[in-house]
mmCIF file of C-alpha atoms in Angstrom:
data_model
loop_
_atom_site.group_PDB
_atom_site.id
_atom_site.type_symbol
_atom_site.label_atom_id
_atom_site.label_comp_id
_atom_site.label_asym_id
_atom_site.label_seq_id
_atom_site.Cartn_x
_atom_site.Cartn_y
_atom_site.Cartn_z
ATOM 1 C CA MET A 1 13.874 5.994 -16.109
ATOM 2 C CA MET A 2 15.239 2.473 -16.144
ATOM 3 C CA LEU A 3 15.031 -0.078 -13.369
ATOM 4 C CA ARG A 4 18.429 -1.544 -14.172
ATOM 5 C CA THR A 5 20.192 1.701 -13.232
ATOM 6 C CA CYS A 6 18.423 1.965 -9.858
ATOM 7 C CA VAL A 7 21.090 -0.024 -8.031
ATOM 8 C CA GLU A 8 24.726 0.590 -8.813
ATOM 9 C CA GLY A 9 26.070 -2.189 -11.022
ATOM 10 C CA LEU A 10 22.679 -3.823 -11.641
ATOM 11 C CA ASP A 11 23.139 -2.991 -15.316
ATOM 12 C CA ARG A 12 26.029 -5.491 -15.301
ATOM 13 C CA VAL A 13 23.392 -8.210 -14.936
ATOM 14 C CA LEU A 14 20.313 -6.661 -16.518
ATOM 15 C CA GLU A 15 21.372 -5.533 -19.987
ATOM 16 C CA THR A 16 17.997 -4.116 -21.031
ATOM 17 C CA ASP A 17 15.074 -2.989 -18.910
ATOM 18 C CA PRO A 18 11.967 -5.122 -18.425
ATOM 19 C CA PRO A 19 8.885 -3.688 -20.213
ATOM 20 C CA PRO A 20 6.663 -1.281 -18.238
ATOM 21 C CA ALA A 21 3.932 -2.939 -16.135
ATOM 22 C CA SER A 22 6.076 -6.015 -15.526
ATOM 23 C CA VAL A 23 5.460 -8.085 -12.412
ATOM 24 C CA LEU A 24 8.788 -9.043 -10.860
ATOM 25 C CA LEU A 25 9.498 -11.481 -8.052
ATOM 26 C CA VAL A 26 12.408 -10.901 -5.686
ATOM 27 C CA THR A 27 13.127 -14.218 -3.992
ATOM 28 C CA GLY A 28 15.606 -15.419 -1.401
ATOM 29 C CA GLY A 29 16.085 -16.751 2.089
ATOM 30 C CA GLU A 30 15.941 -14.869 5.356
ATOM 31 C CA GLY A 31 18.407 -11.982 5.754
ATOM 32 C CA THR A 32 19.433 -11.813 2.095
ATOM 33 C CA LEU A 33 18.591 -8.098 1.689
ATOM 34 C CA LYS A 34 15.398 -8.649 -0.327
ATOM 35 C CA SER A 35 13.560 -5.754 1.323
ATOM 36 C CA SER A 36 16.578 -3.445 1.189
ATOM 37 C CA LEU A 37 17.152 -4.233 -2.495
ATOM 38 C CA VAL A 38 13.545 -3.459 -3.391
ATOM 39 C CA LEU A 39 13.421 -0.281 -1.288
ATOM 40 C CA ALA A 40 16.706 0.886 -2.821
ATOM 41 C CA MET A 41 15.404 0.221 -6.347
ATOM 42 C CA MET A 42 12.129 2.012 -5.685
ATOM 43 C CA SER A 43 13.703 5.030 -3.980
ATOM 44 C CA ARG A 44 16.155 5.564 -6.815
ATOM 45 C CA TYR A 45 13.473 4.947 -9.432
ATOM 46 C CA LEU A 46 11.321 7.683 -7.904
ATOM 47 C CA GLU A 47 14.284 10.038 -7.595
ATOM 48 C CA PHE A 48 14.655 10.006 -11.379
ATOM 49 C CA SER A 49 11.063 9.500 -12.508
ATOM 50 C CA GLY A 50 9.413 12.072 -10.221
ATOM 51 C CA GLY A 51 6.359 9.848 -9.688
ATOM 52 C CA HIS A 52 5.101 8.117 -6.554
ATOM 53 C CA GLY A 53 5.631 4.581 -5.292
ATOM 54 C CA LEU A 54 3.878 2.345 -2.775
ATOM 55 C CA TYR A 55 5.628 -0.329 -0.692
ATOM 56 C CA THR A 56 3.188 -2.421 1.349
ATOM 57 C CA SER A 57 4.647 -4.309 4.294
ATOM 58 C CA LEU A 58 2.648 -7.043 5.968
ATOM 59 C CA GLU A 59 5.221 -7.917 8.603
ATOM 60 C CA GLN A 60 7.651 -5.128 9.452
ATOM 61 C CA THR A 61 6.569 -1.636 10.437
ATOM 62 C CA ARG A 62 7.308 1.435 8.354
ATOM 63 C CA GLU A 63 9.640 2.698 11.093
ATOM 64 C CA SER A 64 11.607 -0.554 11.015
ATOM 65 C CA HIS A 65 12.078 -0.349 7.233
ATOM 66 C CA VAL A 66 13.169 3.279 7.411
ATOM 67 C CA ARG A 67 15.682 2.406 10.166
ATOM 68 C CA ASN A 68 17.079 -0.470 8.078
ATOM 69 C CA MET A 69 17.385 1.781 5.033
ATOM 70 C CA GLU A 70 19.242 4.416 7.027
ATOM 71 C CA SER A 71 21.557 1.823 8.544
ATOM 72 C CA ILE A 72 22.838 0.824 5.107
ATOM 73 C CA GLY A 73 22.799 4.296 3.616
ATOM 74 C CA ILE A 74 19.686 4.091 1.428
ATOM 75 C CA ARG A 75 17.763 7.355 1.260
ATOM 76 C CA CYS A 76 13.984 6.968 1.555
ATOM 77 C CA HIS A 77 12.527 9.156 -1.198
ATOM 78 C CA GLU A 78 9.683 11.421 -0.053
ATOM 79 C CA HIS A 79 7.410 10.016 -2.790
ATOM 80 C CA LEU A 80 7.959 6.471 -1.573
ATOM 81 C CA HIS A 81 4.967 5.595 0.623
ATOM 82 C CA ILE A 82 5.619 2.695 2.963
ATOM 83 C CA PHE A 83 2.309 1.282 4.177
ATOM 84 C CA ASP A 84 2.445 -1.235 7.015
ATOM 85 C CA TYR A 85 -0.524 -3.356 8.116
ATOM 86 C CA ARG A 86 0.364 -3.260 11.821
ATOM 87 C CA ASP A 87 -2.491 -1.071 13.066
ATOM 88 C CA MET A 88 -5.014 -2.887 10.898
ATOM 89 C CA ARG A 89 -3.839 -6.295 12.068
ATOM 90 C CA VAL A 90 -3.910 -5.243 15.738
ATOM 91 C CA GLU A 91 -7.330 -3.598 15.595
ATOM 92 C CA TRP A 92 -9.007 -6.279 13.449
ATOM 93 C CA ARG A 93 -7.338 -9.279 15.079
ATOM 94 C CA GLU A 94 -10.709 -10.810 15.972
ATOM 95 C CA GLN A 95 -11.844 -10.791 12.337
ATOM 96 C CA SER A 96 -10.367 -12.668 9.420
ATOM 97 C CA LEU A 97 -9.586 -10.092 6.751
ATOM 98 C CA ASP A 98 -9.394 -10.878 3.054
ATOM 99 C CA MET A 99 -5.883 -9.528 2.577
ATOM 100 C CA PHE A 100 -6.008 -9.773 -1.217
ATOM 101 C CA ARG A 101 -9.061 -7.513 -1.233
ATOM 102 C CA VAL A 102 -7.609 -5.203 1.426
ATOM 103 C CA THR A 103 -4.352 -4.901 -0.542
ATOM 104 C CA ARG A 104 -6.263 -4.118 -3.755
ATOM 105 C CA ASP A 105 -8.175 -1.412 -1.862
ATOM 106 C CA ILE A 106 -4.944 0.042 -0.446
ATOM 107 C CA LEU A 107 -3.495 0.217 -3.953
ATOM 108 C CA ASP A 108 -6.686 1.793 -5.343
ATOM 109 C CA THR A 109 -6.731 4.389 -2.543
ATOM 110 C CA TYR A 110 -3.140 5.430 -3.295
ATOM 111 C CA LEU A 111 -3.840 5.422 -7.056
ATOM 112 C CA GLU A 112 -6.795 7.719 -6.442
ATOM 113 C CA LYS A 113 -4.609 10.106 -4.458
ATOM 114 C CA TYR A 114 -1.453 9.866 -6.575
ATOM 115 C CA ARG A 115 -2.347 9.636 -10.257
ATOM 116 C CA ASP A 116 1.360 9.290 -11.056
ATOM 117 C CA LEU A 117 1.881 6.190 -8.891
ATOM 118 C CA MET A 118 4.324 4.195 -10.989
ATOM 119 C CA ILE A 119 5.754 1.412 -8.894
ATOM 120 C CA PHE A 120 4.280 -0.939 -6.292
ATOM 121 C CA ALA A 121 5.721 -3.597 -3.996
ATOM 122 C CA ILE A 122 4.470 -6.209 -1.534
ATOM 123 C CA ASP A 123 6.608 -7.478 1.330
ATOM 124 C CA SER A 124 5.916 -10.355 1.413
ATOM 125 C CA LEU A 125 3.796 -12.731 -0.645
ATOM 126 C CA ASN A 126 4.345 -15.354 2.076
ATOM 127 C CA ALA A 127 2.628 -13.167 4.655
ATOM 128 C CA LEU A 128 -0.152 -12.320 2.196
ATOM 129 C CA TYR A 129 -0.785 -16.053 1.681
ATOM 130 C CA THR A 130 -0.622 -16.826 5.411
ATOM 131 C CA LEU A 131 -3.195 -14.145 6.199
ATOM 132 C CA SER A 132 -5.553 -15.114 3.352
ATOM 133 C CA PRO A 133 -8.187 -17.829 3.164
ATOM 134 C CA LYS A 134 -6.608 -21.066 1.952
ATOM 135 C CA ALA A 135 -9.521 -21.899 -0.326
ATOM 136 C CA ASP A 136 -8.943 -20.659 -3.867
ATOM 137 C CA LEU A 137 -5.448 -19.376 -3.002
ATOM 138 C CA ARG A 138 -4.030 -20.173 -6.448
ATOM 139 C CA ARG A 139 -7.008 -18.524 -8.094
ATOM 140 C CA ASN A 140 -6.570 -15.455 -5.885
ATOM 141 C CA ILE A 141 -2.874 -15.257 -6.771
ATOM 142 C CA TYR A 142 -3.642 -15.551 -10.484
ATOM 143 C CA ASP A 143 -6.329 -12.855 -10.306
ATOM 144 C CA PHE A 144 -4.165 -10.569 -8.187
ATOM 145 C CA LEU A 145 -1.099 -10.764 -10.446
ATOM 146 C CA THR A 146 -3.250 -10.308 -13.545
ATOM 147 C CA GLU A 147 -4.863 -7.214 -12.023
ATOM 148 C CA LEU A 148 -1.450 -5.749 -11.181
ATOM 149 C CA LYS A 149 -0.439 -6.089 -14.836
ATOM 150 C CA ASP A 150 -3.731 -4.544 -15.976
ATOM 151 C CA ARG A 151 -3.170 -1.511 -13.733
ATOM 152 C CA GLY A 152 -0.053 -0.670 -15.737
ATOM 153 C CA LEU A 153 2.244 -0.451 -12.716
ATOM 154 C CA THR A 154 5.654 -2.002 -12.391
ATOM 155 C CA SER A 155 5.141 -4.365 -9.455
ATOM 156 C CA ILE A 156 7.741 -6.052 -7.283
ATOM 157 C CA LEU A 157 6.655 -8.948 -5.092
ATOM 158 C CA ILE A 158 8.956 -10.248 -2.366
ATOM 159 C CA LEU A 159 8.878 -13.986 -1.773
ATOM 160 C CA GLU A 160 10.872 -15.661 0.966
ATOM 161 C CA THR A 161 11.900 -19.051 -0.331
ATOM 162 C CA ASP A 162 13.022 -20.692 2.928
ATOM 163 C CA GLY A 163 11.019 -23.829 3.643
ATOM 164 C CA GLY A 164 10.093 -24.516 0.018
ATOM 165 C CA ALA A 165 7.681 -21.589 -0.375
ATOM 166 C CA GLY A 166 6.830 -20.386 -3.847
ATOM 167 C CA ASN A 167 4.882 -23.190 -5.446
ATOM 168 C CA SER A 168 1.604 -21.371 -5.852
ATOM 169 C CA GLY A 169 2.096 -20.362 -9.469
ATOM 170 C CA GLU A 170 3.668 -16.951 -8.814
ATOM 171 C CA LYS A 171 6.990 -17.935 -10.420
ATOM 172 C CA PHE A 172 5.238 -18.969 -13.618
ATOM 173 C CA LEU A 173 2.942 -15.944 -13.637
ATOM 174 C CA SER A 174 5.602 -13.314 -12.944
ATOM 175 C CA ASP A 175 7.530 -11.673 -15.781
ATOM 176 C CA GLY A 176 10.840 -11.719 -13.981
ATOM 177 C CA ILE A 177 12.592 -13.375 -11.049
ATOM 178 C CA ILE A 178 15.512 -11.784 -9.229
ATOM 179 C CA GLU A 179 17.057 -14.140 -6.705
ATOM 180 C CA VAL A 180 19.254 -12.989 -3.842
ATOM 181 C CA GLY A 181 21.121 -15.338 -1.544
ATOM 182 C CA VAL A 182 24.386 -16.217 0.142
ATOM 183 C CA ILE A 183 27.191 -18.515 -0.995
ATOM 184 C CA GLU A 184 29.643 -19.993 1.473
ATOM 185 C CA SER A 185 33.106 -20.684 0.156
ATOM 186 C CA THR A 186 36.676 -20.891 1.394
ATOM 187 C CA GLU A 187 36.839 -17.132 0.858
ATOM 188 C CA GLY A 188 33.956 -16.631 3.277
ATOM 189 C CA VAL A 189 30.275 -15.853 2.869
ATOM 190 C CA LYS A 190 29.227 -13.742 -0.104
ATOM 191 C CA ARG A 191 25.867 -12.288 -0.981
ATOM 192 C CA TYR A 192 24.750 -12.750 -4.569
ATOM 193 C CA LEU A 193 22.113 -11.514 -7.002
ATOM 194 C CA GLN A 194 20.983 -13.593 -9.970
ATOM 195 C CA ILE A 195 18.374 -12.918 -12.640
ATOM 196 C CA ARG A 196 16.584 -16.235 -13.059
ATOM 197 C CA LYS A 197 14.090 -14.973 -15.600
ATOM 198 C CA MET A 198 13.202 -11.648 -17.234
ATOM 199 C CA ARG A 199 10.656 -11.639 -20.031
ATOM 200 C CA GLY A 200 11.310 -9.014 -22.675
ATOM 201 C CA ALA A 201 14.801 -8.132 -21.394
ATOM 202 C CA ARG A 202 18.370 -9.304 -22.017
ATOM 203 C CA HIS A 203 20.269 -10.393 -18.931
ATOM 204 C CA GLN A 204 23.240 -12.335 -17.627
ATOM 205 C CA MET A 205 22.563 -15.674 -15.954
ATOM 206 C CA GLU A 206 25.539 -15.787 -13.550
ATOM 207 C CA LYS A 207 25.340 -15.085 -9.864
ATOM 208 C CA HIS A 208 26.806 -11.647 -9.213
ATOM 209 C CA HIS A 209 28.348 -10.417 -5.984
ATOM 210 C CA LEU A 210 25.996 -8.102 -4.041
ATOM 211 C CA VAL A 211 27.636 -5.845 -1.479
ATOM 212 C CA VAL A 212 26.591 -3.209 1.029
ATOM 213 C CA LYS A 213 28.789 -0.159 0.640
ATOM 214 C CA PRO A 214 28.604 3.376 1.988
ATOM 215 C CA GLY A 215 25.576 4.911 0.274
ATOM 216 C CA GLY A 216 23.688 1.698 -0.415
ATOM 217 C CA LEU A 217 23.958 -1.521 -2.399
ATOM 218 C CA GLU A 218 26.176 -2.404 -5.345
ATOM 219 C CA VAL A 219 26.242 -5.345 -7.732
ATOM 220 C CA LEU A 220 29.785 -6.371 -8.569
ATOM 221 C CA GLY A 221 31.113 -8.960 -10.999
ATOM 222 C CA PRO A 222 30.112 -12.600 -11.374
ATOM 223 C CA ILE A 223 30.921 -15.139 -8.685
ATOM 224 C CA TYR A 224 32.489 -18.224 -10.213
ATOM 225 C CA GLY A 225 32.239 -21.423 -8.226
ATOM 226 C CA MET B 1 -26.502 21.755 9.107
ATOM 227 C CA SER B 2 -24.157 18.812 9.573
ATOM 228 C CA LEU B 3 -23.263 16.535 6.696
ATOM 229 C CA ALA B 4 -25.014 13.641 8.388
ATOM 230 C CA SER B 5 -28.281 15.533 8.761
ATOM 231 C CA LEU B 6 -27.969 16.926 5.241
ATOM 232 C CA GLY B 7 -27.644 13.379 3.874
ATOM 233 C CA GLY B 8 -30.583 12.345 6.079
ATOM 234 C CA ALA B 9 -32.703 15.240 4.796
ATOM 235 C CA LEU B 10 -31.989 14.183 1.236
ATOM 236 C CA ILE B 11 -33.169 10.660 1.988
ATOM 237 C CA GLU B 12 -36.226 11.666 4.068
ATOM 238 C CA GLU B 13 -37.644 13.807 1.310
ATOM 239 C CA THR B 14 -37.736 10.956 -1.150
ATOM 240 C CA ASN B 15 -40.085 8.029 -1.411
ATOM 241 C CA LEU B 16 -37.331 5.672 -2.425
ATOM 242 C CA GLY B 17 -37.084 2.093 -1.223
ATOM 243 C CA HIS B 18 -34.487 1.049 1.338
ATOM 244 C CA GLU B 19 -32.075 -0.339 -1.242
ATOM 245 C CA GLU B 20 -32.263 2.772 -3.383
ATOM 246 C CA GLN B 21 -31.630 4.956 -0.330
ATOM 247 C CA GLU B 22 -28.594 2.893 0.530
ATOM 248 C CA GLU B 23 -27.369 3.225 -3.025
ATOM 249 C CA ILE B 24 -27.697 7.028 -2.854
ATOM 250 C CA LEU B 25 -25.866 7.156 0.485
ATOM 251 C CA SER B 26 -23.129 4.900 -0.823
ATOM 252 C CA ARG B 27 -22.710 7.120 -3.875
ATOM 253 C CA PHE B 28 -22.469 10.126 -1.556
ATOM 254 C CA VAL B 29 -20.160 8.633 1.076
ATOM 255 C CA LYS B 30 -17.497 6.975 -1.070
ATOM 256 C CA PRO B 31 -16.328 10.013 -3.075
ATOM 257 C CA ASN B 32 -16.562 12.207 0.046
ATOM 258 C CA LYS B 33 -14.929 9.820 2.495
ATOM 259 C CA ASP B 34 -12.058 12.189 3.356
ATOM 260 C CA ILE B 35 -14.344 14.949 4.595
ATOM 261 C CA LEU B 36 -16.672 12.508 6.354
ATOM 262 C CA ILE B 37 -13.687 11.043 8.209
ATOM 263 C CA LEU B 38 -12.593 14.531 9.239
ATOM 264 C CA SER B 39 -16.108 15.445 10.363
ATOM 265 C CA ILE B 40 -16.333 12.338 12.570
ATOM 266 C CA LEU B 41 -12.855 12.769 14.030
ATOM 267 C CA ARG B 42 -13.697 16.390 14.860
ATOM 268 C CA GLU B 43 -16.256 15.045 17.322
ATOM 269 C CA ARG B 44 -13.840 12.710 19.153
ATOM 270 C CA PRO B 45 -10.543 10.894 18.552
ATOM 271 C CA MET B 46 -10.940 7.410 17.082
ATOM 272 C CA CYS B 47 -8.854 4.533 15.780
ATOM 273 C CA GLY B 48 -9.356 3.096 12.287
ATOM 274 C CA TYR B 49 -11.549 0.289 13.608
ATOM 275 C CA ASP B 50 -13.923 2.671 15.440
ATOM 276 C CA LEU B 51 -14.049 4.965 12.445
ATOM 277 C CA ILE B 52 -15.125 2.204 10.045
ATOM 278 C CA LYS B 53 -17.815 1.108 12.520
ATOM 279 C CA GLU B 54 -19.011 4.701 13.001
ATOM 280 C CA ILE B 55 -19.282 5.320 9.246
ATOM 281 C CA TYR B 56 -21.275 2.102 8.930
ATOM 282 C CA LYS B 57 -23.535 3.099 11.818
ATOM 283 C CA ARG B 58 -24.232 6.542 10.404
ATOM 284 C CA TYR B 59 -24.417 5.877 6.684
ATOM 285 C CA ASN B 60 -24.854 2.114 6.377
ATOM 286 C CA VAL B 61 -21.789 2.082 4.134
ATOM 287 C CA LEU B 62 -18.963 -0.301 4.942
ATOM 288 C CA LEU B 63 -15.643 1.209 3.905
ATOM 289 C CA SER B 64 -12.741 -1.199 3.506
ATOM 290 C CA GLN B 65 -9.790 -1.218 5.884
ATOM 291 C CA GLY B 66 -7.700 -0.804 2.735
ATOM 292 C CA THR B 67 -9.446 2.509 2.100
ATOM 293 C CA VAL B 68 -9.594 4.025 5.587
ATOM 294 C CA TYR B 69 -6.092 3.298 6.948
ATOM 295 C CA PRO B 70 -4.219 4.794 3.941
ATOM 296 C CA ILE B 71 -6.351 7.951 4.273
ATOM 297 C CA LEU B 72 -5.512 8.214 7.991
ATOM 298 C CA TYR B 73 -1.781 7.726 7.330
ATOM 299 C CA SER B 74 -1.744 10.256 4.473
ATOM 300 C CA MET B 75 -3.578 12.857 6.542
ATOM 301 C CA GLU B 76 -1.192 12.282 9.432
ATOM 302 C CA ALA B 77 1.797 12.723 7.091
ATOM 303 C CA GLU B 78 0.264 15.957 5.770
ATOM 304 C CA GLY B 79 -0.185 17.324 9.313
ATOM 305 C CA ILE B 80 -3.994 17.239 9.093
ATOM 306 C CA LEU B 81 -4.354 14.542 11.751
ATOM 307 C CA ARG B 82 -2.342 13.675 14.828
ATOM 308 C CA ALA B 83 -2.050 10.085 16.006
ATOM 309 C CA GLU B 84 -1.632 9.307 19.695
ATOM 310 C CA TYR B 85 -1.684 6.232 21.832
ATOM 311 C CA SER B 86 -4.153 6.380 24.677
ATOM 312 C CA ARG B 87 -3.064 5.891 28.290
ATOM 313 C CA GLY B 88 -2.812 2.194 29.028
ATOM 314 C CA ASN B 89 -3.117 1.157 25.371
ATOM 315 C CA MET B 90 0.096 1.395 23.422
ATOM 316 C CA ARG B 91 -1.208 -0.811 20.610
ATOM 317 C CA THR B 92 -3.998 1.335 19.208
ATOM 318 C CA LYS B 93 -3.487 4.771 17.682
ATOM 319 C CA PHE B 94 -6.262 7.324 18.060
ATOM 320 C CA TYR B 95 -6.565 10.085 15.468
ATOM 321 C CA SER B 96 -7.693 13.652 16.031
ATOM 322 C CA LEU B 97 -7.615 16.882 14.023
ATOM 323 C CA THR B 98 -4.643 19.222 14.298
ATOM 324 C CA PRO B 99 -5.229 23.011 14.031
ATOM 325 C CA LYS B 100 -4.347 22.642 10.320
ATOM 326 C CA GLY B 101 -6.870 19.795 10.111
ATOM 327 C CA GLN B 102 -9.562 22.012 11.698
ATOM 328 C CA GLU B 103 -8.927 24.646 9.049
ATOM 329 C CA VAL B 104 -8.911 22.104 6.196
ATOM 330 C CA MET B 105 -12.130 20.657 7.579
ATOM 331 C CA ARG B 106 -13.776 24.071 7.835
ATOM 332 C CA LEU B 107 -12.932 24.979 4.249
ATOM 333 C CA LYS B 108 -13.901 21.622 2.767
ATOM 334 C CA MET B 109 -17.100 21.421 4.785
ATOM 335 C CA GLY B 110 -18.109 24.936 3.709
ATOM 336 C CA SER B 111 -17.545 24.138 0.030
ATOM 337 C CA MET B 112 -19.391 20.844 0.245
ATOM 338 C CA VAL B 113 -22.408 22.197 2.147
ATOM 339 C CA ASN B 114 -22.700 25.084 -0.305
ATOM 340 C CA ALA B 115 -22.539 22.700 -3.253
ATOM 341 C CA LEU B 116 -25.125 20.364 -1.720
ATOM 342 C CA GLU B 117 -27.486 23.204 -0.786
ATOM 343 C CA TYR B 118 -27.235 24.492 -4.337
ATOM 344 C CA LEU B 119 -28.006 21.034 -5.695
ATOM 345 C CA LEU B 120 -30.898 20.496 -3.265
ATOM 346 C CA SER B 121 -32.454 23.862 -4.104
ATOM 347 C CA PHE B 122 -33.110 22.587 -7.635
ATOM 348 C CA LEU B 123 -34.156 19.110 -6.550
ATOM 349 C CA LYS B 124 -36.784 20.492 -4.158
ATOM 350 C CA GLU B 125 -38.496 22.534 -6.871
#
C-alpha cells in the first residue's frame, strides 16, 4: 500500500512513496484541512493495507473529528482508532502530566493490542508542546521523533504554523514536510498542498490545488502565481 | 478467592523485602491490567482517574494515564464496558460492566484463578 495513492491526485505531487517508518510533518495555518487530510490518508491507507492506525488528538474530541470527516465525505475506517485526551485532561486538570510520556504509553498500549498497527498520527505537536514541561523541550522532541522511527511506524505529525510555531527542530528531524495553505488571488481563495521535503522519495515542488469534492479530498494540478 | 486476596496471599507467604514484594506485584499487575480493571469496575462504576488511584491503593502500582484510558475506550468500543455521565457531572465519564463485560470477566477471572492456583500449588511445596 502506498501513501501517495491515499488521496486522489496526491500521486501528481508525490511521484514515489516515502520509505516505511518515515516521520512526516503536515504543516499549515488554521482551517487549512490539515486534520482532514491526515484522517483521509490514514483511512484510505488502512482500507488497502488491512492493518490498524492510531490518530491521537490533543484538542478536538473523537466525535468532532468523525463529524468533520462525515461532513466532507471521508469514511472513517473501522481500524482507525481516534484517541482524544479530553477525559484525561478534564480528570487530571489539577496535575501536570508529562504528555510525551503519556503519548508514548498510549502508543505502546495500542501496539500491544494491535500488533499490526502501521500508522500513527498526532494532532497537534503545538498542543503537545503547550501541555509539556518547557525544560528540555527540544531534547524531548528529538527523543520522541527518534523513538517513533525506531518503532517502525509511519508517523504523521500535525503542526500548526500560525504565529511562527515550528522552530523546535521538528522540521529538521522529520523525513518529510507536507504544507497545506490558502492562496488569495484575483480568481478567489484556493487551498493548496505542497511537498516541501520528502527524504527518499521523488516529488514535485509546486503548490498544487487542493479541493473538497463529494467523497473526500482531491489534489489537482499546480497553481501558478 | 478474589484476585486481590490471591495476590496478597502470594506476598504474605514470602519473606521478601518490601521492594521485592512491590516488584512481584508490579510484574503481576501490568500484564493482567485488563482483568484487574474489570474486577475493580465490577464492584462500582469509576472514571479513569479513580481507577488509577484504586489500582495504586490496592497494588501499589501506578499505571499511566496513557495505559488506562486506551483500555477503557477499547473495552467500551467492544461493548464490554458502558460509559455514562453521572447526574450533575457531565464532564466525567464513569465506566461499568455491561452484561457482555460480566461474562468476559467471569471467563477471564476463572482462567486466571485456575492458572494462579496451579502455579501456587507447586510454589507452596
